[in-house]
Short mmCIF file of C-alpha atoms in Angstrom, two decimals:
data_model
loop_
_atom_site.label_atom_id
_atom_site.label_comp_id
_atom_site.label_asym_id
_atom_site.label_seq_id
_atom_site.Cartn_x
_atom_site.Cartn_y
_atom_site.Cartn_z
CA UNK M 24 0.16 0.03 0.02
CA UNK M 25 1.51 3.33 -1.21
CA UNK M 26 -0.10 7.04 -0.13
CA UNK M 27 -0.07 9.10 -3.72
CA UNK M 28 1.21 12.68 -2.53
CA UNK M 29 -1.16 14.08 -5.54
CA UNK M 30 -4.42 13.07 -3.13
CA UNK M 31 -3.02 14.68 -0.11
CA UNK M 32 -4.65 17.59 0.86
CA UNK M 33 -1.32 19.27 1.36
CA UNK M 34 1.87 21.10 -0.05
CA UNK M 35 4.50 17.44 0.47
CA UNK M 36 7.52 18.16 2.47
CA UNK M 37 9.84 15.72 1.63
CA UNK M 38 13.01 14.81 3.75
CA UNK M 39 15.74 13.25 2.07
CA UNK M 40 17.45 10.62 4.32
CA UNK M 41 20.71 10.77 4.68
CA UNK M 42 21.69 8.12 7.55
CA UNK M 43 19.86 10.49 10.12
CA UNK M 44 18.19 8.44 13.41
CA UNK M 45 16.20 11.16 14.04
CA UNK M 46 14.87 11.23 9.83
CA UNK M 47 11.86 10.06 10.75
CA UNK M 48 11.44 11.70 14.23
CA UNK M 49 11.48 14.51 11.42
CA UNK M 50 8.22 12.93 9.05
CA UNK M 51 6.21 12.68 12.46
CA UNK M 52 7.48 16.62 13.29
CA UNK M 53 6.14 18.05 10.12
CA UNK M 54 3.03 16.18 10.21
CA UNK M 55 2.40 16.99 13.64
CA UNK M 56 1.69 20.81 12.06
CA UNK M 57 -0.97 19.16 10.09
CA UNK M 58 1.43 19.29 6.83
CA UNK M 59 1.69 16.06 5.24
CA UNK M 60 6.09 14.58 4.57
CA UNK M 61 7.66 11.68 3.43
CA UNK M 62 11.39 10.28 3.85
CA UNK M 63 13.23 9.39 -0.08
CA UNK M 64 16.26 7.71 0.06
CA UNK M 65 18.75 10.36 -0.02
CA UNK M 66 20.68 8.72 -2.38
CA UNK M 67 17.15 8.24 -5.50
CA UNK M 68 17.21 9.73 -8.60
CA UNK M 69 16.57 13.18 -9.93
CA UNK M 70 13.12 11.84 -10.47
CA UNK M 71 12.10 9.88 -7.54
CA UNK M 72 12.47 13.39 -6.28
CA UNK M 73 10.98 15.39 -9.22
CA UNK M 74 7.79 13.18 -9.61
CA UNK M 75 6.48 13.85 -5.59
CA UNK M 76 6.79 17.18 -6.60
CA UNK M 77 7.67 18.75 -2.88
CA UNK M 78 6.51 21.89 -2.19
CA UNK M 79 9.73 21.81 0.04
CA UNK M 80 12.97 19.54 0.44
CA UNK M 81 14.44 19.03 3.55
CA UNK M 82 17.96 17.00 3.72
CA UNK M 83 18.75 14.95 6.69
CA UNK M 84 21.38 14.51 9.37
CA UNK M 85 23.43 11.72 8.93
CA UNK M 86 26.91 9.67 10.44
CA UNK M 87 28.30 10.26 7.13
CA UNK M 88 31.82 13.32 6.15
CA UNK M 89 30.95 14.70 2.83
CA UNK M 90 35.18 13.82 2.19
CA UNK M 91 34.67 9.86 2.80
CA UNK M 92 34.74 9.29 -0.92
CA UNK M 93 31.68 6.62 -0.31
CA UNK M 94 29.29 9.14 1.30
CA UNK M 95 25.51 9.29 0.35
CA UNK M 96 24.57 12.26 -2.04
CA UNK M 97 21.63 13.57 -3.95
CA UNK M 98 21.78 13.11 -7.18
CA UNK M 99 22.94 15.14 -9.88
CA UNK M 100 21.08 17.97 -11.28
CA UNK M 101 19.20 18.59 -7.63
CA UNK M 102 20.41 21.93 -7.39
CA UNK M 103 19.28 23.13 -10.88
CA UNK M 104 15.98 21.20 -10.47
CA UNK M 105 15.10 23.49 -7.00
CA UNK M 106 16.25 26.58 -7.87
CA UNK M 107 14.75 26.52 -11.44
CA UNK M 108 11.52 25.78 -9.47
CA UNK M 109 12.22 27.86 -6.73
CA UNK M 110 12.34 24.81 -4.15
CA UNK M 111 12.97 25.61 -0.57
CA UNK M 112 15.82 23.09 0.39
CA UNK M 113 16.76 23.26 4.27
CA UNK M 114 19.85 21.22 5.19
CA UNK M 115 20.07 19.44 8.76
CA UNK M 116 23.43 18.66 10.25
CA UNK M 117 25.29 16.23 7.72
CA UNK M 118 22.62 18.08 5.38
CA UNK M 119 23.67 21.37 5.45
CA UNK M 120 27.66 20.12 5.27
CA UNK M 121 26.89 18.14 2.43
CA UNK M 122 24.91 21.74 1.17
CA UNK M 123 27.76 23.67 1.16
CA UNK M 124 29.93 20.90 -0.31
CA UNK M 125 28.03 20.53 -3.37
CA UNK M 126 27.64 24.52 -4.08
CA UNK M 127 31.52 24.89 -3.93
CA UNK M 128 31.68 26.02 -0.42
CA UNK M 129 34.04 24.32 2.40
CA UNK M 130 33.89 21.69 5.08
CA UNK M 131 36.83 20.34 7.27
CA UNK M 132 36.98 18.08 10.03
CA UNK M 133 36.12 20.87 12.91
CA UNK M 134 38.72 22.32 15.25
CA UNK M 135 35.96 21.27 18.03
CA UNK M 136 34.21 18.32 17.72
CA UNK M 137 30.59 19.40 19.28
CA UNK M 138 28.24 17.02 20.70
CA UNK M 139 25.38 16.65 23.06
CA UNK M 140 23.63 20.04 24.63
CA UNK M 141 25.14 23.45 22.97
CA UNK M 142 23.89 27.45 22.61
CA UNK M 143 24.17 29.14 19.78
CA UNK M 144 23.63 32.37 19.43
CA UNK M 145 21.14 33.98 16.74
CA UNK M 146 23.64 36.98 15.39
CA UNK M 147 21.76 38.59 12.14
CA UNK M 148 18.35 38.88 10.99
CA UNK M 149 17.22 36.17 8.81
CA UNK M 150 14.57 34.52 6.98
CA UNK M 151 15.34 31.25 9.63
CA UNK M 152 14.66 32.90 13.02
CA UNK M 153 11.73 35.86 13.18
CA UNK M 154 13.36 38.79 13.69
CA UNK M 155 12.62 39.11 17.27
CA UNK M 156 15.22 36.40 18.24
CA UNK M 157 18.10 38.23 16.67
CA UNK M 158 21.10 38.94 19.39
CA UNK M 159 19.51 36.04 21.75
CA UNK M 160 20.92 32.39 22.39
CA UNK M 161 19.03 29.24 22.11
CA UNK M 162 19.67 26.34 23.60
CA UNK M 163 20.17 23.00 20.42
CA UNK M 164 21.40 19.89 20.63
CA UNK M 165 24.18 18.87 17.92
CA UNK M 166 25.87 15.94 16.51
CA UNK M 167 28.64 16.76 14.37
CA UNK M 168 32.64 16.31 13.70
CA UNK M 169 32.89 17.96 10.88
CA UNK M 170 31.54 21.80 9.93
CA UNK M 171 31.36 24.75 7.31
CA UNK M 172 33.96 27.26 7.23
CA UNK M 173 33.98 28.74 3.98
CA UNK M 174 30.53 29.43 2.79
CA UNK M 175 29.07 28.91 -1.39
CA UNK M 176 28.50 32.07 -3.33
CA UNK M 177 25.02 34.04 -1.92
CA UNK M 178 25.39 32.57 1.48
CA UNK M 179 25.85 34.32 5.28
CA UNK M 180 26.14 33.16 8.73
CA UNK M 181 22.72 33.73 10.64
CA UNK M 182 23.88 31.73 14.04
CA UNK M 183 27.57 30.39 15.63
CA UNK M 184 27.75 27.53 18.32
CA UNK M 185 29.41 28.84 21.61
CA UNK M 186 32.52 27.39 20.39
CA UNK M 187 32.21 30.25 17.46
CA UNK M 188 31.29 27.85 14.86
CA UNK M 189 28.39 27.95 11.96
CA UNK M 190 25.34 26.68 13.60
CA UNK M 191 22.72 28.22 10.61
CA UNK M 192 23.04 29.36 6.91
CA UNK M 193 20.62 30.75 4.39
CA UNK M 194 20.86 31.99 0.88
CA UNK M 195 17.64 33.51 0.17
CA UNK M 196 17.64 34.28 -2.84
CA UNK M 197 18.27 30.31 -4.03
CA UNK M 198 15.79 29.40 -0.98
CA UNK M 199 18.56 27.39 0.40
CA UNK M 200 18.82 27.40 4.14
CA UNK M 201 21.03 25.47 6.53
CA UNK M 202 20.83 24.58 10.50
CA UNK M 203 23.61 22.55 11.79
CA UNK M 204 21.79 20.95 14.70
CA UNK M 205 18.56 19.21 14.92
CA UNK M 206 15.12 21.09 15.57
CA UNK M 207 13.72 18.18 15.52
CA UNK M 208 14.67 16.75 18.92
CA UNK M 209 13.30 17.92 22.16
CA UNK M 210 16.69 18.95 22.93
CA UNK M 211 16.29 21.72 20.89
CA UNK M 212 13.33 23.80 22.92
CA UNK M 213 12.73 26.24 20.49
CA UNK M 214 13.44 23.32 17.51
CA UNK M 215 9.66 22.81 16.85
CA UNK M 216 8.84 26.91 16.70
CA UNK M 217 12.23 27.16 14.10
CA UNK M 218 10.62 24.46 12.15
CA UNK M 219 6.71 25.51 12.15
CA UNK M 220 8.06 28.93 11.22
CA UNK M 221 10.65 28.01 8.07
CA UNK M 222 7.67 25.75 6.84
CA UNK M 223 4.83 28.52 7.38
CA UNK M 224 6.00 31.71 7.12
CA UNK M 225 9.66 31.43 4.87
CA UNK M 226 8.31 28.45 2.66
CA UNK M 227 4.30 29.58 2.95
CA UNK M 228 3.32 26.16 3.26
CA UNK M 229 0.05 25.15 3.37
CA UNK M 230 -1.33 22.67 5.69
CA UNK M 231 -4.49 21.06 6.19
CA UNK M 232 -3.47 17.63 6.55
CA UNK M 233 -4.47 14.73 8.82
CA UNK M 234 -4.12 10.87 9.86
CA UNK M 235 -7.72 10.40 8.51
CA UNK M 236 -6.69 11.48 5.25
CA UNK M 237 -3.99 8.33 5.35
CA UNK M 238 -6.73 6.31 5.77
CA UNK M 239 -8.75 7.31 3.16
CA UNK M 240 -6.73 7.23 1.07
CA UNK M 241 -5.50 3.47 2.27
CA UNK M 242 -9.15 2.35 1.60
CA UNK M 243 -8.68 2.91 -2.61
CA UNK M 244 -5.82 1.61 -2.42
CA UNK M 245 -6.59 -1.52 -1.49
CA UNK M 246 -10.21 -1.91 -2.86
CA UNK M 247 -8.71 -1.25 -5.89
CA UNK M 248 -6.12 -3.58 -5.54
CA UNK M 249 -8.37 -6.16 -4.70
CA UNK M 250 -11.20 -6.13 -6.73
CA UNK M 251 -15.33 -5.99 -5.68
CA UNK M 252 -15.50 -9.48 -5.53
CA UNK M 253 -11.86 -11.17 -4.25
CA UNK M 254 -10.71 -12.46 -0.82
CA UNK M 255 -7.42 -11.78 1.33
CA UNK M 256 -5.90 -13.56 3.31
CA UNK M 257 -3.68 -11.81 6.32
CA UNK M 258 -1.30 -13.77 8.62
CA UNK M 259 -2.11 -11.94 12.07
CA UNK M 260 0.91 -11.92 15.31
CA UNK M 261 -0.74 -10.18 16.98
CA UNK M 262 1.85 -7.15 17.04
CA UNK M 263 1.35 -3.35 15.79
CA UNK M 264 2.04 -3.54 11.78
CA UNK M 265 -0.08 -6.86 11.21
CA UNK M 266 -3.01 -5.57 13.68
CA UNK M 267 -3.25 -2.30 11.94
CA UNK M 268 -2.72 -3.41 8.74
CA UNK M 269 -5.85 -6.19 9.14
CA UNK M 270 -7.73 -3.15 10.54
CA UNK M 271 -7.85 -1.42 6.98
CA UNK M 272 -7.75 -3.97 5.07
CA UNK M 273 -11.36 -5.31 6.86
CA UNK M 274 -12.82 -1.53 7.12
CA UNK M 275 -11.99 -1.93 3.31
CA UNK M 276 -13.31 -5.18 2.18
CA UNK M 277 -15.43 -6.06 4.88
CA UNK M 278 -15.77 -9.93 5.56
CA UNK M 279 -13.60 -11.29 2.26
CA UNK M 280 -10.98 -10.43 5.25
CA UNK M 281 -9.63 -13.94 6.72
CA UNK M 282 -7.36 -13.56 9.49
CA UNK M 283 -4.87 -16.70 10.18
CA UNK M 284 -2.99 -16.39 13.37
CA UNK M 285 0.75 -16.96 13.31
CA UNK M 286 1.60 -17.78 17.02
CA UNK M 287 4.96 -16.50 17.11
CA UNK M 288 5.68 -17.50 20.99
CA UNK M 289 6.51 -13.97 22.01
CA UNK M 290 2.38 -13.37 23.06
#
């Protein structure tokens, strides 16, 4: 079963996943704002990205270094596509470093690696932070060893860490932005406020998505797949995945669903 983004009642925020443990948390945070969000492997083809027609793309964090030969990256042509279609791009942690690296800036191993709770200072007025945040500190959660030291043309530093490292950047004319910390985690108290400001005030994303939309769309997919008369057998273990799947299928086709309980010894 696959949800068709074209049927969703909100803009799509696409997360390109580069291996961060928090990638799916970004998705959940955005969905909690009534905005539809999907994860896609960060190395997917450009066609896979453009077919989804996202309104915003977020580059996730990850455990990699841009200097490693096999480090993951977005496909060739992605930058040009985003610019020509005025699609805002936000890089988070590794995503920021990747954006800087691919656009011709310099990323190197940091003089001091930053892990855990840190404070950043918002230095300049920008699209990333409301005006009242300028000149103030924020507590954030960092997890990186590399740092951006030379920014690509058109970019400016918005915030720095207490160690003086780049913490937030932007190129508003190109609609490219970056956060070296993780706004999606609860350890960043103002992170959700930053995401909300970015999506609604900077990108103009339209909300309106709910979990009920998922149910409605999946029922349509099931009915189209199964047809009006066919029956379905479902192996049911009692776990969350199979139980939810069986419940949705039953809503779609009723008594034509036949569940077979699988005793895996865990109940």
